[in-house]
Each structure stands twice: as C-alpha cells, then as structure tokens.
CSV table of C-alpha atoms and ligand atoms in Angstrom, one decimal:
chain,number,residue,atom,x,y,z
A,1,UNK,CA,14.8,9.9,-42.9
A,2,UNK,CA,11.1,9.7,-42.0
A,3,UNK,CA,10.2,11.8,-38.9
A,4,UNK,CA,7.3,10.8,-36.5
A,5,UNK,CA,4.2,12.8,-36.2
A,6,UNK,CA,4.5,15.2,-33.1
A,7,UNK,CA,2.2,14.2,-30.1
A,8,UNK,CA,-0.6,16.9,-29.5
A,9,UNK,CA,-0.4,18.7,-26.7
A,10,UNK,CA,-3.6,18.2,-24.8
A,11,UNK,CA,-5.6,19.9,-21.7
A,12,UNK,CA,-7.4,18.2,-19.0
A,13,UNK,CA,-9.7,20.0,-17.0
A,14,UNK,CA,-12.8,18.8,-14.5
A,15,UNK,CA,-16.4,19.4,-15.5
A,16,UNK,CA,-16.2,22.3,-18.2
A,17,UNK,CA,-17.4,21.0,-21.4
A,18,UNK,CA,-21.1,22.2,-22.3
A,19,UNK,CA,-24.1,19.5,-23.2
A,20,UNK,CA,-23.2,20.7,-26.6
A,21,UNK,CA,-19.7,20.1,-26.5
A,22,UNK,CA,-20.3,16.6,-24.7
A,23,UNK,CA,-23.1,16.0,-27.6
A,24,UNK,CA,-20.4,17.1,-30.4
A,25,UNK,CA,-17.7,14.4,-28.9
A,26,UNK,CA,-20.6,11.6,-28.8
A,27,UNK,CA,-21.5,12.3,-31.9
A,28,UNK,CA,-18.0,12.1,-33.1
A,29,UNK,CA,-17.4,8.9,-31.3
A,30,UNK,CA,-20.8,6.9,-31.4
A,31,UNK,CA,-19.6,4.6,-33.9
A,32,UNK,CA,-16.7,3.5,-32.7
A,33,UNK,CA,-18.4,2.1,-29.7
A,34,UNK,CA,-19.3,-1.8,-29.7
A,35,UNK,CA,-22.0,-1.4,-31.1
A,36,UNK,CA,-22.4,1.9,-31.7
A,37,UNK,CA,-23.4,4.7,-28.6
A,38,UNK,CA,-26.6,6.0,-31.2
A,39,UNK,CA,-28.0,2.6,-31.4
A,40,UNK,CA,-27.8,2.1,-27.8
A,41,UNK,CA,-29.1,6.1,-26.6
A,42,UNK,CA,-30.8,8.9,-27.7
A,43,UNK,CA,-26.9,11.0,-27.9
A,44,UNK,CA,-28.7,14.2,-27.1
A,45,UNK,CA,-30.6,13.2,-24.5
A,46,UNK,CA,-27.6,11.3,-22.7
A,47,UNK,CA,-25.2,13.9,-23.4
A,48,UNK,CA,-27.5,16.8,-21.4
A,49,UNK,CA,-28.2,13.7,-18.8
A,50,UNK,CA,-23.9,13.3,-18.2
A,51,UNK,CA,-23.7,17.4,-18.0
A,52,UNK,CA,-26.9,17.1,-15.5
A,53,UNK,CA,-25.7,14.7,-13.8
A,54,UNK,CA,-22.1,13.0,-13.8
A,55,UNK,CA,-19.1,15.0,-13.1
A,56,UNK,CA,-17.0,15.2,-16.7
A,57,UNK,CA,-13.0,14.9,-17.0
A,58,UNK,CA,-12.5,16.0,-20.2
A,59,UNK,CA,-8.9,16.3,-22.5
A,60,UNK,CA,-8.8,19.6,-24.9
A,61,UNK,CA,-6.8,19.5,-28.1
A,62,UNK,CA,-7.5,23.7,-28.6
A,63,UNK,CA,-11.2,24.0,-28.2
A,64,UNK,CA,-12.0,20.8,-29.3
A,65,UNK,CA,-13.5,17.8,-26.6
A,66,UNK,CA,-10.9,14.6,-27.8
A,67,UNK,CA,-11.7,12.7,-25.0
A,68,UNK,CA,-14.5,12.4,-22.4
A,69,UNK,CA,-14.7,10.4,-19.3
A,70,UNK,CA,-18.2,10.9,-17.3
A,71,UNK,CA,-18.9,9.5,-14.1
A,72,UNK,CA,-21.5,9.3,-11.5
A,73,UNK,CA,-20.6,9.6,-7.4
A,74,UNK,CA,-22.9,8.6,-5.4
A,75,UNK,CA,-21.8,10.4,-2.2
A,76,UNK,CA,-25.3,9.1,-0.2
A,77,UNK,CA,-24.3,5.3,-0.1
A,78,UNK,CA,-21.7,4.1,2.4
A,79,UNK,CA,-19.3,4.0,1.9
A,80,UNK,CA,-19.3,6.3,-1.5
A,81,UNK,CA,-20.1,4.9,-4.9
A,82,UNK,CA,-18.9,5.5,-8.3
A,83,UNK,CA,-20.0,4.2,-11.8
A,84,UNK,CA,-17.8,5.2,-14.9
A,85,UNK,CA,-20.6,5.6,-17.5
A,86,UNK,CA,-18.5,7.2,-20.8
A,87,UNK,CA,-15.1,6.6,-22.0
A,88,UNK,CA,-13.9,8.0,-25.4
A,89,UNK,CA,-11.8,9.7,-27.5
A,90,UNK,CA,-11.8,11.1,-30.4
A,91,UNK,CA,-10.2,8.7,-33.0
A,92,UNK,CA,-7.4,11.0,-34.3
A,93,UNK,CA,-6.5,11.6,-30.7
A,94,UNK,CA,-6.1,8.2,-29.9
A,95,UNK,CA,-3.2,5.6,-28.7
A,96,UNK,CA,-1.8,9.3,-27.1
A,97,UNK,CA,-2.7,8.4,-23.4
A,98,UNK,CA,-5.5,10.1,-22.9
A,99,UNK,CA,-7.8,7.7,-22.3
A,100,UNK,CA,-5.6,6.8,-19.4
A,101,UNK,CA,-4.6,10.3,-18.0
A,102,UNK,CA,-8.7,10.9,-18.0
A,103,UNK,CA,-8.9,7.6,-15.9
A,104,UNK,CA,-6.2,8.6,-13.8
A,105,UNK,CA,-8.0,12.0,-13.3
A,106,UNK,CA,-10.8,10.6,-12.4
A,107,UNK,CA,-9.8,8.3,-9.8
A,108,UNK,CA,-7.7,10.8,-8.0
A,109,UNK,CA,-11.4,12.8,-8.0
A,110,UNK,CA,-13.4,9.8,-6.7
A,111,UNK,CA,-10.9,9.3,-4.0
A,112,UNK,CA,-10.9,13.0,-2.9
A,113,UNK,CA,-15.1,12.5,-2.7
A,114,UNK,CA,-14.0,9.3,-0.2
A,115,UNK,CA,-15.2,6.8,-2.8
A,116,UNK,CA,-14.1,2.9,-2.0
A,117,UNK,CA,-14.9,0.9,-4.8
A,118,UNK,CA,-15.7,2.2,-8.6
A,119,UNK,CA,-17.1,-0.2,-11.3
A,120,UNK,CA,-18.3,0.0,-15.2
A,121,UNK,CA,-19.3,-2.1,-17.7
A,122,UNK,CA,-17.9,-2.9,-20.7
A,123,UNK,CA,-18.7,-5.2,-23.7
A,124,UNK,CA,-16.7,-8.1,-24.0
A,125,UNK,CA,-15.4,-8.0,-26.9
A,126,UNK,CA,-14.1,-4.1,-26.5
A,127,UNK,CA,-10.8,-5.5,-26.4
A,128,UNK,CA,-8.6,-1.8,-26.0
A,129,UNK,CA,-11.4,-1.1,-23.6
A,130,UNK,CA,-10.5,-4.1,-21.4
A,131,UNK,CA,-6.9,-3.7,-21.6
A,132,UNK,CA,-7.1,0.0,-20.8
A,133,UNK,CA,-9.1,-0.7,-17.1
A,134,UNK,CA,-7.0,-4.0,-16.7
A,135,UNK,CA,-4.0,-1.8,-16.6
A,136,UNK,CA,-5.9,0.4,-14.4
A,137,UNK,CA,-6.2,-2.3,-12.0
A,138,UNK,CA,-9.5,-3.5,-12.6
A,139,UNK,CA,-11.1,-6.8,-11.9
A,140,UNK,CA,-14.0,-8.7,-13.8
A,141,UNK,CA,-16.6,-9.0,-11.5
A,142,UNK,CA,-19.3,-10.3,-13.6
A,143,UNK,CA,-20.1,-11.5,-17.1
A,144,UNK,CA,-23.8,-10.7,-18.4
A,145,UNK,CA,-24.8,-11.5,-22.4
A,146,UNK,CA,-21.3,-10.2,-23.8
A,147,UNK,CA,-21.6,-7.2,-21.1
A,148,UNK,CA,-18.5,-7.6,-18.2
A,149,UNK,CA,-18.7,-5.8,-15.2
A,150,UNK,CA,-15.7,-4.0,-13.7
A,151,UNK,CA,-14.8,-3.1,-10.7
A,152,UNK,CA,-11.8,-1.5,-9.2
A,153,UNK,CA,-11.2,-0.5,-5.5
A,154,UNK,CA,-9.4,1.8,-3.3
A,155,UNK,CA,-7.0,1.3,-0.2
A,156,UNK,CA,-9.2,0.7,2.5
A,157,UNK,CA,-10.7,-3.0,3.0
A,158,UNK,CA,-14.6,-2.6,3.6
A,159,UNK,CA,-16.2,-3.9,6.7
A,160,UNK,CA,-18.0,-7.0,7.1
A,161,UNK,CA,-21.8,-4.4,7.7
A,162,UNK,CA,-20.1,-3.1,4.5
A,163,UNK,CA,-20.1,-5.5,2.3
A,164,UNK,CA,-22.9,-7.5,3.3
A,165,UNK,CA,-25.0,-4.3,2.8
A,166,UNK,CA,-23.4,-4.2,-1.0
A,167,UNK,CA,-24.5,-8.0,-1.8
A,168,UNK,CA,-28.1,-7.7,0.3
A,169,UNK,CA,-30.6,-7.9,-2.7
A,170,UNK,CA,-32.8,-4.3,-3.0
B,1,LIG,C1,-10.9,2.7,-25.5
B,1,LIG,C2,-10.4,4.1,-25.8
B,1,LIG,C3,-11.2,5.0,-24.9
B,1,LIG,C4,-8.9,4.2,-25.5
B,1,LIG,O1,-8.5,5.5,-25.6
B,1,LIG,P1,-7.0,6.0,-25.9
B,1,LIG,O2,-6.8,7.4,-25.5
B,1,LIG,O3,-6.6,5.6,-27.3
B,1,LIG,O4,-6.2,5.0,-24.9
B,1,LIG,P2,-4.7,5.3,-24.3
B,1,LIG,O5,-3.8,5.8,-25.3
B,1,LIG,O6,-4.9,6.0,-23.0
B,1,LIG,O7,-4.3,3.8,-24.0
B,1,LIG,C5,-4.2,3.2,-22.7
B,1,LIG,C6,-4.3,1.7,-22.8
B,1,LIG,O8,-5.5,1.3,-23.4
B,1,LIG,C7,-5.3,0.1,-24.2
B,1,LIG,N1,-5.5,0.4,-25.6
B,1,LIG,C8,-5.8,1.6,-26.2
B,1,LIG,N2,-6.0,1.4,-27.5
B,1,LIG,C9,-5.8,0.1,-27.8
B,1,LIG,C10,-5.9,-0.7,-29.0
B,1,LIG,N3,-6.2,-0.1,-30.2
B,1,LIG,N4,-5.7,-2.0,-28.9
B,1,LIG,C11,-5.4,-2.6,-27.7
B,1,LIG,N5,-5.3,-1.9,-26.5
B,1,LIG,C12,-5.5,-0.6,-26.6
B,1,LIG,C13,-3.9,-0.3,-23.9
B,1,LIG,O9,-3.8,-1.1,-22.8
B,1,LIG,C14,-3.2,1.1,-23.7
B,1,LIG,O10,-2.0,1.0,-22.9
B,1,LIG,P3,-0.6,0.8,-23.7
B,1,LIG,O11,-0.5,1.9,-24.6
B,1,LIG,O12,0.4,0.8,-22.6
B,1,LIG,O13,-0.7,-0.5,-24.4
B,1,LIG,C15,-10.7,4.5,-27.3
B,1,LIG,O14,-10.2,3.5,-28.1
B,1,LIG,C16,-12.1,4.8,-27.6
B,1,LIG,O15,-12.6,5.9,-27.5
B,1,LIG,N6,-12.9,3.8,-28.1
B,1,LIG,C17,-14.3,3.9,-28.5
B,1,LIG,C18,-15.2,4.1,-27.4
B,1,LIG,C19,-15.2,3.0,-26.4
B,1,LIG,O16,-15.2,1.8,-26.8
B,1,LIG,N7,-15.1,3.3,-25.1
B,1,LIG,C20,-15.1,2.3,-24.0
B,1,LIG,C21,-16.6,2.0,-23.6
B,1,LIG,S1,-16.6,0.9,-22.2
C-alpha cells in the first residue's frame, strides 16, 4: 500500500527572520513569481528594504524561511493602512497551508494595530495567488495592465469623512 508523505511541521513567528534570511527565501522563490521577483527588483535591495521596513510573518521548517509574508502598516493614516507587499513560499513547502496561516497571521496583526482596510496587488494571471486572497475574503478593486488590486476590509464600516478622504486625489 502506498503511504502519503508526512506534512512538515512548521513555525510561525512575527518579524524574526534576518535581511539575509528574507534575501535567501527571495532568492529561492524569485522565479516562481509571474514574472519573476529579480526581473522586477534588485532582491537584495528589497529584501533589507522589507526587514527595514515591513513587519515579516514568517513559517520555519527547522531553520529554514519556507514562507514569507511582508507587510507595510501605516499607522499615521486614518483610519490605519496596510499593503501586503510579499507572499511566498518555498516550492517544496507548498499546497501545506502556509501561505494561508501566514495570511491569517497577518490579519490578526493588522487588526491588533487598528487597521480597517488592507489591499495588494497581484498579477492577473497568478491564478493560486488569486484564489488564495479570494478565499481570504478579498475583493478586486481594480484592474491595471494585467496587475489587479486587492483589497480586503475589517468589521467596522468607514465614515462618510473617511472614505471621501481615501478617494480625494493627492
Ligand atoms: C501563491 C502561494 C504563496 C501559495 O502558497 P501555499 O502555501 O502553497 O498556499 P496554501 O497551501 O496556503 O493554499 C491556500 C489556498 O491558495 C490557493 N492555491 C494555492 N496553491 C494553488 C495552486 N497551485 N493552484 C490553485 N490554487 C492554489 C488555494 O485557494 C488554496 O486553498 P485550497 O487548498 O483550499 O484550495 C505560492 O504558490 C507561491 O509562493 N507562489 C509564488 C510567489 C507568488 O506568486 N506570490 C504571490 C504574489 S502576489
């Protein structure tokens, strides 16, 4: 009788990968992205700009980074803002949940940081990409050269000052 292939047991902790570690995963990952994170960044120097400057959720198989999701808060806007600029895993580590879980994380971390409404982008034609945030509850809010923009929000409606403030150009 064939047996299935144990699941891994994974780690997720908040914010303590290294830039090197980060830089490692990216490098691991870049061309799985559509198309491919290097021909789109400068992996070093976007990797030391999501340690700088995004807060990390981050799954450990042992001490190895298999998935990374890096996201910016904005805690000055009203209400809060958040933009979900990295989401990958390592391709062994796939189809496990992680990619989820990491989502999941993250969310519950916005929300704790009083963040309303979070958004990304994604290409259009990353089709486990879209299913994974579609399941996650978010919307397509706009559709830009093959690039859609995502957006999912939290419990409380905004105000009317709120919103017009969001879709007032500058
Ligand atoms: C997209 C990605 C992050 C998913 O990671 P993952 O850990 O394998 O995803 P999960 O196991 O958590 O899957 C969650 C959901 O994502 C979607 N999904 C994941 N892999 C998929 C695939 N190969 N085909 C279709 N949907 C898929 C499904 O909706 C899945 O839910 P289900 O299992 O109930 O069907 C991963 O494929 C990846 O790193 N891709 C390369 C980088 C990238 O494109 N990132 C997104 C940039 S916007």
């Amino acid at each position: 009788m064939e047996s299935t292939p144990a699941r891994q047991a994974f780690q997720l902790t908040i914010a303590r990968a290294t830039s090197v570690q980060i830089l490692q995963h990216l490098d691991a990952c870049s061309a799985q992205f559509r198309p491919p994170l290097a021909d789109r960044v400068d992996l070093p120097t976007y990797a030391e700009k999501l340690f700088d400057q995004s807060v990390t959720f981050e799954a450990w198989c042992g001490n190895v980074l298999a998935g990374l999701v890096a996201c910016y808060v904005n805690e000055q806007t009203q209400p809060a803002s958040a933009f979900v600029s990295n989401v990958s895993v390592l391709a062994e580590n796939r189809s496990q949940g992680i990619a989820r879980r990491l989502m999941i994380l993250c969310h519950d971390e916005v929300k704790r940081r009083g963040v309303q409404v979070i958004s990304l982008e994604v290409s259009s034609d990353n089709t486990p990409a879209i299913r994974l945030y579609t399941q996650l509850g978010y919307i397509k809010m706009t559709n830009d050269g093959g690039k859609l923009g995502m957006q999912l929000s939290f419990g409380r409606k905004m105000t009317v000052g709120e919103a017009a403030s969001l879709s007032m150009p500058g």
